[in-house]
Short mmCIF file of C-alpha atoms in Angstrom, two decimals:
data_model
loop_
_atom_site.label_atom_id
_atom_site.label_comp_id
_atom_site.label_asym_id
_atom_site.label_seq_id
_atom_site.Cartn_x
_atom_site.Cartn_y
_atom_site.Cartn_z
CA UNK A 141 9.61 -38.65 -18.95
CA UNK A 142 6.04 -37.02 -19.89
CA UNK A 143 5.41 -33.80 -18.83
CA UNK A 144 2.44 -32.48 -17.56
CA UNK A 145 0.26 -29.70 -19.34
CA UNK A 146 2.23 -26.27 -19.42
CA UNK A 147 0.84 -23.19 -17.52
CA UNK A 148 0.09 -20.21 -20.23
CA UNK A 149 0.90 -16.92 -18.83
CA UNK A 150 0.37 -14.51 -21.66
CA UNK A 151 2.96 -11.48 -21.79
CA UNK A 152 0.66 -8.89 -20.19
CA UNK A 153 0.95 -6.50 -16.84
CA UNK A 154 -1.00 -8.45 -14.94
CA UNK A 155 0.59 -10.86 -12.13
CA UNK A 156 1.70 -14.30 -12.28
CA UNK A 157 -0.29 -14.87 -8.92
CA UNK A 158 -3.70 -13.62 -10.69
CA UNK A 159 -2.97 -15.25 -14.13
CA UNK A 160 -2.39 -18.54 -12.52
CA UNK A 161 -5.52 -18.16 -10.60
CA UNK A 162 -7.46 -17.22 -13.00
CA UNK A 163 -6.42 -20.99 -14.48
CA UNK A 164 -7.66 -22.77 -11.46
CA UNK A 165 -4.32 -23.54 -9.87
CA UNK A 166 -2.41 -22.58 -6.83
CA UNK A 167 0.38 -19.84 -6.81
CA UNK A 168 3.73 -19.75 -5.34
CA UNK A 169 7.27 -19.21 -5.67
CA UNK A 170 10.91 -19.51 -4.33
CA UNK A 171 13.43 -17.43 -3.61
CA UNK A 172 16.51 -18.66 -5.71
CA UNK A 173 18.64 -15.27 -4.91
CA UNK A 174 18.00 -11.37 -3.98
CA UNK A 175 21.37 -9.16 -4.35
CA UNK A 176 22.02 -6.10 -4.76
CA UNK A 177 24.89 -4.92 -7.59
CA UNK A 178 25.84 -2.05 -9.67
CA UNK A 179 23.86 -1.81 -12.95
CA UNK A 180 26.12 -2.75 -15.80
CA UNK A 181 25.94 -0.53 -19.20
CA UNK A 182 23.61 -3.04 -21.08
CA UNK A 183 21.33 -3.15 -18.07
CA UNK A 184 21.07 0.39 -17.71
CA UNK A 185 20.13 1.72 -21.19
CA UNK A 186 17.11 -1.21 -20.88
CA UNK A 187 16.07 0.23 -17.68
CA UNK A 188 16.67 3.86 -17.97
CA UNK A 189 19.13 4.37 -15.36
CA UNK A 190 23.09 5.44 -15.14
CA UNK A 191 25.49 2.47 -15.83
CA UNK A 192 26.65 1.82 -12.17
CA UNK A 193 23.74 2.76 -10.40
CA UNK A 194 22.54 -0.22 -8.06
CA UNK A 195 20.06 -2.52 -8.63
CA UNK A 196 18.11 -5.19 -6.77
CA UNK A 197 18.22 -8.92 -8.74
CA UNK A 198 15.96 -11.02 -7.57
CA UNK A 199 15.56 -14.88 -9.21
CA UNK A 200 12.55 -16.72 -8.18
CA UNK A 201 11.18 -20.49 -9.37
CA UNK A 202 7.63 -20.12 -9.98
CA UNK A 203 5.49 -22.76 -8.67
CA UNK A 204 1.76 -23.63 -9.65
CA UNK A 205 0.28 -26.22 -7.54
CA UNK A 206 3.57 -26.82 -5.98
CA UNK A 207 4.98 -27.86 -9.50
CA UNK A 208 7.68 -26.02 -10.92
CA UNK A 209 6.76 -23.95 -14.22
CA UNK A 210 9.06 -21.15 -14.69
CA UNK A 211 12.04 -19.37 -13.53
CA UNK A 212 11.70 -15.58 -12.56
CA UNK A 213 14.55 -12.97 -12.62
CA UNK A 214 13.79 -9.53 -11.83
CA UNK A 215 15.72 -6.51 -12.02
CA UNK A 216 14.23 -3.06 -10.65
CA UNK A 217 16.56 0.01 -9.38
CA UNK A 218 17.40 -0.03 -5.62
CA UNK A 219 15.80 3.60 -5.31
CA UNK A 220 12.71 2.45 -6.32
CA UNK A 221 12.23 0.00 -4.16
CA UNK A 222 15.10 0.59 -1.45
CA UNK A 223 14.13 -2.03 1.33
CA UNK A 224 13.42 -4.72 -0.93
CA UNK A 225 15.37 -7.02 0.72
CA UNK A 226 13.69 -6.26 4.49
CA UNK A 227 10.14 -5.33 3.53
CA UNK A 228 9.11 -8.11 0.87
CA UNK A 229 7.94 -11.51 1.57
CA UNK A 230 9.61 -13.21 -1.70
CA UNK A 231 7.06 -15.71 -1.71
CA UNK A 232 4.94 -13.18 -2.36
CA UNK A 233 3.30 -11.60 -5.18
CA UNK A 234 6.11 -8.69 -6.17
CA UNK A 235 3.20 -6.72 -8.49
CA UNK A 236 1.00 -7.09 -5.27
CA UNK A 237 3.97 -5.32 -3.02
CA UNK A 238 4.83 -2.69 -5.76
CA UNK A 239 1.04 -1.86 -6.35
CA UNK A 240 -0.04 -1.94 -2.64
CA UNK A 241 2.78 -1.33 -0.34
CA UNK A 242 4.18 1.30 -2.58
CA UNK A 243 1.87 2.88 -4.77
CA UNK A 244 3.78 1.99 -7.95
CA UNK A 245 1.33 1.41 -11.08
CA UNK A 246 2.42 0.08 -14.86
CA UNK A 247 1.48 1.79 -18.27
CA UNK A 248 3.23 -0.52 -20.61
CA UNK A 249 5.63 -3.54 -21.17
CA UNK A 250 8.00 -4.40 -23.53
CA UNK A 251 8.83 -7.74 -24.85
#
């Protein structure tokens, strides 16, 4: 089997959806799974929440030019974003619905 040439997408803020444009190729993605759970210990000192407090999990395969490049998995806390499961398309670009449905910005990252 020879694979094809990989898809760089640089640790940064920006979106998958823009990075993969900006490489001449067409976004997309699929839903593996979106549930909602109680935040374990380990989970919650990463995020900065209360062990126990629920979170959304969402795992998505990311797709550039209908070829799969990547697997996704997301966790944010459910009062952040409460009617993630209702109001996003998970197709979608999920910095585009943070940043433009909901107002939410980024200041940093961690690797």
């Amino acid at each position: 089997v020879v694979a094809g040439p990989k898809l760089e997408q640089p640790l940064s803020l920006a979106s998958y959806t823009e990075g993969v444009r900006r490489q001449g190729r067409r976004p997309g993605r699929g839903l593996i799974g979106l549930e909602r759970s109680p935040c374990s210990a380990a989970l919650a000192a990463e995020l900065g929440l209360e062990p126990g407090e629920p979170v959304w999990h969402m795992e998505r395969v990311l797709l550039a030019d209908d070829e799969r490049v990547g697997l996704e998995s997301t966790y944010v806390a459910v009062e952040r974003v409460p009617h993630l499961d209702t109001d996003f398309e998970p197709d979608s670009s999920f910095y585009g619905y943070l940043r433009d449905r909901l107002g939410i910005r980024f200041g940093s990252a961690d690797a």
